Coordinates of C-alpha atoms and ligand atoms in Angstrom, one line a residue:
M17 CA 94.5 73.2 124.8
D18 CA 92.3 74.8 127.4
G19 CA 93.9 75.6 131.0
E20 CA 91.6 74.6 134.0
G21 CA 90.5 78.3 134.3
G22 CA 88.6 78.2 130.9
G23 CA 90.6 81.0 129.1
G24 CA 92.7 78.6 126.8
L25 CA 95.9 79.8 125.7
K26 CA 96.0 83.2 124.2
P27 CA 98.5 85.2 122.8
M28 CA 98.9 88.4 124.7
D29 CA 97.9 91.5 123.3
S30 CA 99.5 94.9 123.0
E31 CA 98.1 96.5 126.1
Q32 CA 99.1 93.0 127.8
L33 CA 102.7 93.5 126.6
R34 CA 102.2 97.3 128.0
E35 CA 101.7 95.8 131.1
Y36 CA 103.8 93.1 131.6
G37 CA 106.7 94.6 129.7
H38 CA 106.6 97.6 132.6
Q39 CA 106.6 95.4 135.1
M40 CA 109.5 93.3 133.7
V41 CA 111.3 96.6 133.2
D42 CA 110.7 97.3 137.3
F43 CA 112.0 93.7 137.9
I44 CA 115.0 94.7 136.0
A45 CA 115.4 98.2 137.6
D46 CA 115.3 96.8 141.2
Y47 CA 117.8 94.1 140.2
Y48 CA 120.5 96.8 139.2
K49 CA 119.6 98.9 142.2
N50 CA 120.4 96.3 144.5
I51 CA 123.0 94.1 142.3
E52 CA 125.6 95.0 145.3
N53 CA 123.9 93.4 147.8
Y54 CA 124.2 89.9 146.2
P55 CA 127.1 87.6 146.5
V56 CA 129.0 88.2 143.4
L57 CA 129.6 84.4 143.3
S58 CA 126.5 81.9 143.6
Q59 CA 126.8 80.3 146.7
V60 CA 124.5 77.2 145.9
E61 CA 125.1 73.8 145.9
P62 CA 125.4 71.0 142.6
G63 CA 121.6 70.1 141.7
Y64 CA 120.3 72.7 143.8
L65 CA 117.4 73.8 141.4
R66 CA 116.1 70.2 140.6
R67 CA 114.8 70.6 144.7
L68 CA 113.2 73.5 144.4
L69 CA 111.3 73.0 140.8
P70 CA 108.4 70.2 140.1
D71 CA 109.5 67.2 138.1
A72 CA 107.2 67.8 135.5
A73 CA 106.2 71.2 133.4
P74 CA 103.3 72.8 134.9
N75 CA 100.2 72.2 133.3
Q76 CA 98.4 75.7 134.4
P77 CA 100.0 79.1 133.2
E78 CA 100.9 81.3 136.2
S79 CA 100.9 84.8 136.7
L80 CA 104.0 86.9 135.6
Q81 CA 104.2 88.3 139.5
N82 CA 104.3 84.7 140.2
V83 CA 107.3 83.9 137.5
L84 CA 109.2 86.9 139.0
D85 CA 108.7 85.7 142.3
D86 CA 110.4 82.5 141.4
V87 CA 113.0 83.9 139.7
Q88 CA 114.0 86.3 142.8
S89 CA 113.8 83.3 145.4
K90 CA 114.9 80.2 143.4
I91 CA 117.0 81.7 140.4
L92 CA 119.2 84.6 141.4
P93 CA 120.6 82.3 144.2
G94 CA 122.2 80.4 141.6
V95 CA 123.4 83.5 139.4
T96 CA 126.9 84.6 139.1
H97 CA 126.7 88.2 139.0
W98 CA 129.0 89.1 136.1
Q99 CA 127.1 92.4 136.2
S100 CA 128.1 93.1 139.6
P101 CA 130.8 95.7 140.3
N102 CA 132.3 93.7 142.4
F103 CA 133.0 91.0 139.9
Y104 CA 136.7 90.4 139.2
A105 CA 136.7 86.7 137.4
Y106 CA 137.5 85.7 133.6
Y107 CA 136.9 88.7 131.7
P108 CA 135.0 91.8 132.4
S109 CA 131.7 91.0 130.3
N110 CA 130.3 94.4 130.6
S111 CA 126.2 95.2 129.3
S112 CA 124.7 98.4 129.6
V113 CA 121.5 99.9 129.9
A114 CA 121.5 101.3 126.4
G115 CA 122.7 97.6 125.3
F116 CA 120.2 95.8 127.5
L117 CA 117.4 98.2 125.9
G118 CA 118.6 97.3 121.9
E119 CA 118.4 93.6 123.0
M120 CA 114.9 94.2 124.1
L121 CA 114.3 95.6 120.6
S122 CA 115.9 92.9 118.8
A123 CA 114.2 90.1 120.5
A124 CA 110.8 92.0 120.4
I125 CA 111.7 92.4 116.1
N126 CA 113.5 89.0 115.9
M127 CA 115.0 89.3 112.4
V128 CA 116.6 86.6 111.2
G129 CA 119.2 88.2 108.9
F130 CA 121.0 85.0 107.3
S131 CA 120.4 86.5 103.6
W132 CA 120.0 90.3 102.7
I133 CA 116.5 89.4 101.7
T134 CA 115.5 87.8 104.6
S135 CA 115.9 91.2 106.3
P136 CA 117.7 93.9 104.5
A137 CA 117.9 96.1 107.4
A138 CA 119.7 93.9 109.3
T139 CA 122.4 93.0 107.0
E140 CA 123.1 96.6 106.2
L141 CA 123.1 97.8 109.6
E142 CA 125.3 96.0 110.5
M143 CA 127.8 96.4 107.6
I144 CA 127.4 100.2 108.2
V145 CA 128.2 99.7 112.6
L146 CA 131.1 97.5 111.6
D147 CA 132.2 99.8 109.3
W148 CA 132.0 102.7 112.0
L149 CA 133.7 101.0 114.7
G150 CA 136.5 99.8 111.9
K151 CA 137.0 103.4 111.4
L152 CA 137.1 104.3 115.5
L153 CA 139.8 101.2 116.0
K154 CA 141.6 102.9 113.0
L155 CA 141.9 99.5 111.2
P156 CA 143.3 99.7 107.9
Q157 CA 140.6 100.7 105.0
E158 CA 141.0 97.5 103.3
F159 CA 139.1 95.6 106.6
L160 CA 136.1 98.0 105.7
S161 CA 133.4 97.0 103.4
P162 CA 133.5 99.4 100.7
G163 CA 136.4 97.8 99.1
H164 CA 136.9 94.1 99.0
G165 CA 136.8 93.5 103.0
G166 CA 134.2 93.8 105.8
G167 CA 133.4 93.7 109.3
V168 CA 130.5 90.7 110.8
I169 CA 129.1 90.0 114.1
Q170 CA 130.3 86.2 115.0
G171 CA 128.8 84.7 118.3
T172 CA 132.4 84.5 119.9
A173 CA 135.7 84.9 119.2
S174 CA 136.1 81.0 119.0
E175 CA 133.7 81.0 116.1
A176 CA 135.7 84.3 114.6
V177 CA 139.2 82.2 114.7
L178 CA 137.5 79.3 113.3
V179 CA 135.9 81.1 110.2
V180 CA 139.3 82.5 109.2
L181 CA 141.1 79.5 110.0
L182 CA 138.8 77.6 107.4
A183 CA 139.3 80.6 104.9
A184 CA 142.7 80.2 105.1
R185 CA 143.0 76.6 104.8
D186 CA 141.0 76.4 101.7
K187 CA 142.8 79.3 100.1
T188 CA 145.8 77.4 100.8
L189 CA 144.6 74.1 99.6
R190 CA 143.6 75.8 96.4
R191 CA 147.3 76.8 96.1
V192 CA 149.1 73.5 97.1
G193 CA 145.8 70.9 96.1
K194 CA 143.5 69.2 98.0
S195 CA 146.2 66.2 99.6
A196 CA 147.8 68.6 101.6
L197 CA 145.6 68.8 104.2
G198 CA 148.2 66.7 106.7
K199 CA 150.9 69.0 105.8
L200 CA 149.3 72.1 107.3
V201 CA 150.7 74.0 110.3
V202 CA 149.1 76.6 112.2
Y203 CA 151.4 79.3 114.8
G204 CA 150.5 80.7 117.9
S205 CA 152.4 80.6 121.3
D206 CA 151.6 78.9 124.4
Q207 CA 149.6 82.1 125.6
T208 CA 147.3 82.0 122.5
H209 CA 143.7 81.5 123.7
S210 CA 142.9 77.6 123.4
A211 CA 140.3 78.7 121.0
L212 CA 143.4 78.3 117.9
Q213 CA 143.3 74.8 119.2
K214 CA 139.7 74.2 118.9
A215 CA 139.5 75.6 115.5
C216 CA 142.3 73.4 114.3
Q217 CA 140.9 70.3 115.8
I218 CA 137.3 71.4 114.0
G219 CA 139.4 72.4 110.7
G220 CA 141.1 69.1 110.5
V221 CA 144.6 70.4 111.4
H222 CA 146.4 67.4 112.6
P223 CA 146.9 68.2 116.5
E224 CA 151.1 67.7 116.2
N225 CA 150.7 70.4 113.4
C226 CA 149.2 73.4 116.1
R227 CA 152.5 74.7 117.0
L228 CA 152.0 76.5 120.5
L229 CA 155.7 78.4 120.5
K230 CA 157.2 78.8 124.2
T231 CA 157.4 82.5 125.5
D232 CA 158.8 83.4 128.7
S233 CA 159.2 86.5 131.1
S234 CA 162.5 88.0 129.0
T235 CA 159.7 89.2 126.4
N236 CA 156.6 89.9 129.1
Y237 CA 154.9 86.6 127.3
A238 CA 154.5 88.0 124.1
L239 CA 155.4 85.8 121.0
P240 CA 159.1 86.2 119.4
P241 CA 159.2 86.8 115.9
E242 CA 162.8 85.0 115.6
I243 CA 161.1 81.7 117.4
V244 CA 158.5 82.0 114.7
S245 CA 160.7 82.2 111.7
E246 CA 163.0 79.4 113.2
A247 CA 159.8 77.1 113.6
I248 CA 158.8 78.3 110.0
S249 CA 161.9 77.2 108.3
H250 CA 162.3 74.3 110.2
D251 CA 158.7 72.8 109.0
I252 CA 159.3 74.3 105.3
S253 CA 162.8 71.9 105.6
I254 CA 161.1 69.0 106.3
G255 CA 157.8 69.2 103.9
L256 CA 155.1 70.7 106.0
I257 CA 153.3 73.9 104.8
P258 CA 152.9 76.6 107.4
F259 CA 149.7 78.4 106.6
F260 CA 148.3 80.3 109.5
L261 CA 149.8 82.6 112.1
C262 CA 147.6 84.0 115.0
G263 CA 149.0 86.8 117.0
T264 CA 147.2 88.4 120.3
V265 CA 146.0 91.7 121.4
G266 CA 145.7 90.7 125.2
T267 CA 146.3 87.4 126.0
T268 CA 143.9 85.4 128.5
S269 CA 146.4 85.3 131.0
S270 CA 148.7 88.4 131.3
A271 CA 147.1 90.7 128.5
T272 CA 150.5 90.3 126.6
V273 CA 150.5 91.9 123.2
D274 CA 152.0 90.1 120.8
P275 CA 154.4 92.3 118.0
L276 CA 152.0 92.4 115.3
Y277 CA 154.3 94.0 112.8
S278 CA 157.1 91.5 112.8
L279 CA 154.8 88.9 113.1
G280 CA 152.6 90.2 109.9
K281 CA 156.0 90.3 107.8
I282 CA 156.8 86.9 108.8
A283 CA 153.2 85.5 107.6
K284 CA 153.3 87.9 104.4
S285 CA 156.6 86.1 103.2
N286 CA 155.5 82.9 103.7
D287 CA 152.2 83.4 102.1
M288 CA 150.6 82.6 105.6
W289 CA 147.2 83.8 106.6
F290 CA 147.9 86.3 110.1
H291 CA 145.1 86.5 112.1
V292 CA 144.9 89.0 115.6
D293 CA 142.6 88.0 118.0
A294 CA 142.1 91.3 120.4
A295 CA 138.8 89.3 121.9
Y296 CA 139.6 90.5 125.3
A297 CA 141.7 93.6 124.7
G298 CA 140.3 95.2 121.3
S299 CA 137.8 97.3 123.0
A300 CA 140.2 99.5 124.9
C301 CA 142.1 100.6 121.3
I302 CA 139.5 102.9 120.2
C303 CA 140.8 105.1 123.0
P304 CA 143.3 107.1 121.1
E305 CA 145.9 106.4 124.1
Y306 CA 145.7 102.5 123.8
R307 CA 145.8 102.7 119.8
K308 CA 149.2 101.8 119.9
Y309 CA 148.2 98.3 120.7
L310 CA 147.4 97.7 117.5
D311 CA 149.8 99.3 115.3
G312 CA 150.8 96.5 112.9
V313 CA 147.4 95.4 112.4
E314 CA 147.8 96.8 108.8
E315 CA 149.7 93.6 108.4
A316 CA 146.8 91.1 109.9
D317 CA 144.3 89.5 107.1
S318 CA 142.1 89.4 109.9
F319 CA 140.9 91.0 113.3
N320 CA 138.8 90.1 115.9
M321 CA 137.2 91.5 119.1
N322 CA 134.5 90.6 121.4
A323 CA 132.0 93.8 121.9
H324 CA 130.5 91.5 124.5
K325 CA 133.9 91.8 126.6
W326 CA 134.8 95.3 127.6
F327 CA 132.2 97.5 124.8
L328 CA 128.8 97.6 127.3
T329 CA 127.2 95.3 124.8
N330 CA 125.3 92.0 125.6
F331 CA 126.7 88.5 125.0
D332 CA 127.0 87.4 122.3
C333 CA 128.5 89.9 119.9
S334 CA 132.2 89.1 118.7
T335 CA 133.1 91.1 115.8
L336 CA 135.5 89.9 113.0
W337 CA 137.0 92.2 110.1
V338 CA 138.5 90.4 107.0
K339 CA 140.6 92.1 104.2
D340 CA 139.6 89.7 101.6
R341 CA 135.7 88.7 102.2
N342 CA 136.1 86.2 99.1
A343 CA 138.1 83.9 101.2
L344 CA 135.3 83.4 103.9
I345 CA 132.6 83.3 101.4
Q346 CA 134.8 80.8 99.2
S347 CA 134.8 78.5 102.3
L348 CA 131.6 79.0 103.7
S349 CA 128.8 79.3 101.2
T350 CA 126.2 77.0 100.2
N351 CA 123.5 78.0 97.8
P352 CA 120.5 75.8 97.6
E353 CA 117.9 76.5 95.4
F354 CA 115.2 77.1 98.8
L355 CA 117.7 80.4 99.2
K356 CA 118.2 81.7 95.9
N357 CA 116.9 85.4 95.5
K358 CA 117.8 87.8 92.8
A359 CA 119.3 90.1 95.3
S360 CA 121.4 87.6 95.7
Q361 CA 122.2 85.8 92.3
A362 CA 122.8 89.3 90.5
N363 CA 126.0 89.5 93.6
L364 CA 124.5 92.8 94.6
V365 CA 124.5 92.3 98.7
V366 CA 126.2 90.6 101.6
D367 CA 124.8 87.7 102.8
Y368 CA 125.6 87.1 106.2
K369 CA 125.0 82.9 106.0
D370 CA 128.5 82.9 103.7
W371 CA 130.3 84.6 106.9
Q372 CA 129.6 82.0 109.5
I373 CA 129.2 78.6 110.3
P374 CA 125.1 78.5 111.0
L375 CA 122.7 79.5 108.6
G376 CA 120.0 81.0 110.9
R377 CA 121.7 84.3 112.6
R378 CA 120.0 86.7 115.0
F379 CA 120.3 90.2 115.3
R380 CA 121.8 92.4 117.1
F381 CA 120.3 95.9 118.2
S382 CA 122.4 96.0 121.3
L383 CA 125.8 97.0 119.7
H384 CA 123.4 99.5 117.1
T385 CA 121.8 100.9 119.8
L386 CA 124.8 101.2 122.0
W387 CA 126.1 103.8 119.3
L388 CA 123.3 105.7 119.1
L389 CA 122.7 106.0 123.0
Q390 CA 126.0 105.7 124.8
I391 CA 129.3 105.8 122.7
Y392 CA 128.1 109.3 121.0
N393 CA 127.4 110.8 124.1
A394 CA 130.6 109.6 125.3
L395 CA 132.6 110.7 122.6
Ligands
PLP428 N1 140.5 84.9 122.8 C1 140.7 85.9 123.7 C2 142.3 86.3 124.2 C3 140.1 85.3 125.0 O1 140.5 86.3 125.9 C4 138.8 84.8 124.7 C5 138.3 84.7 125.9 O2 138.3 84.9 127.0 C6 138.9 84.0 123.7 C7 139.7 84.1 122.3 C8 137.4 83.5 123.5 O3 136.3 84.1 123.6 P1 135.0 83.3 123.0 O4 134.3 83.1 124.6 O5 134.4 84.9 122.8 O6 135.0 82.2 122.1

């Protein structure tokens, strides 16, 4: 398809990449230089953008400068500036220069690492960096990849909670029989993130079997172990099957920390999976003075924290560790003919496609460069 200029559509060559890349980096650097001058919350009215853009896609290419001018005048007014130092809404979503330089590299190399063979470095680097991060968080050895466990990057905490709930569900159904799905019960508190409820909805757990136990100010809104024990005993007495308990480190409303150790013991004595959701506050626990908030995580079967929240890493990057990777794989693995390869067939490698919902997965240099450029310098 030729443009009117007669040049046609040609991919950019390396020299154009260099030129436009510099222009783009200048734009980004200016954005950060001026970020405090923007209103943090976008001031536009609903539908503002349709009035500013043409009805159909333009036929002709435009210069990068024109595109950036449009971004400046039409898009930035509709941006809520999550990276502004004056942003205090929702949760911190702090990227960093190290983080987004890594994103640049990820975008450029564009590895798709669903199986080891599709980009061995993607899988191996992810395993190594998650082991490093697990060690910094002082997670028990069982969560690291040399044993039966390991870490994996999920897009979001909601996906992390969903995949472990599916693993726990199937592990329990293998024990009690497939027809018992309607009897399975999940426990959390009324402060547990709604991601748990969504995981139940997707995972086929009946809504009436999702117990969000009441908390109050007497425990600073932490989940009292005795209330959990009582609920579990009652459910067992009426023929239901408790299978999943979710504790939180840093609840969304008040940053409360549930008593992990006691909850974990209760879960274990009832053959239940115990998940710890530290999506929001977990990052802080790499600081020795805050590590105490993870005490008891050794009783958990799985643990997640969002590097994209407070860990200077670009969205989306939610880190999940499990003690029994086979439980995840048994729930999520498929092995169609077109994905078979020697390394996977010989069981020599990790194929992250079997630890997540989608097949395709992007690579995130944002987390990995962060280590190399920033964290190590800071420590
Ligand atoms: N769990 C907790 C404690 C959270 O604070 C949040 C998000 O705010 C989530 C889960 C859900 O996170 P995501 O948006 O990554 O699914």
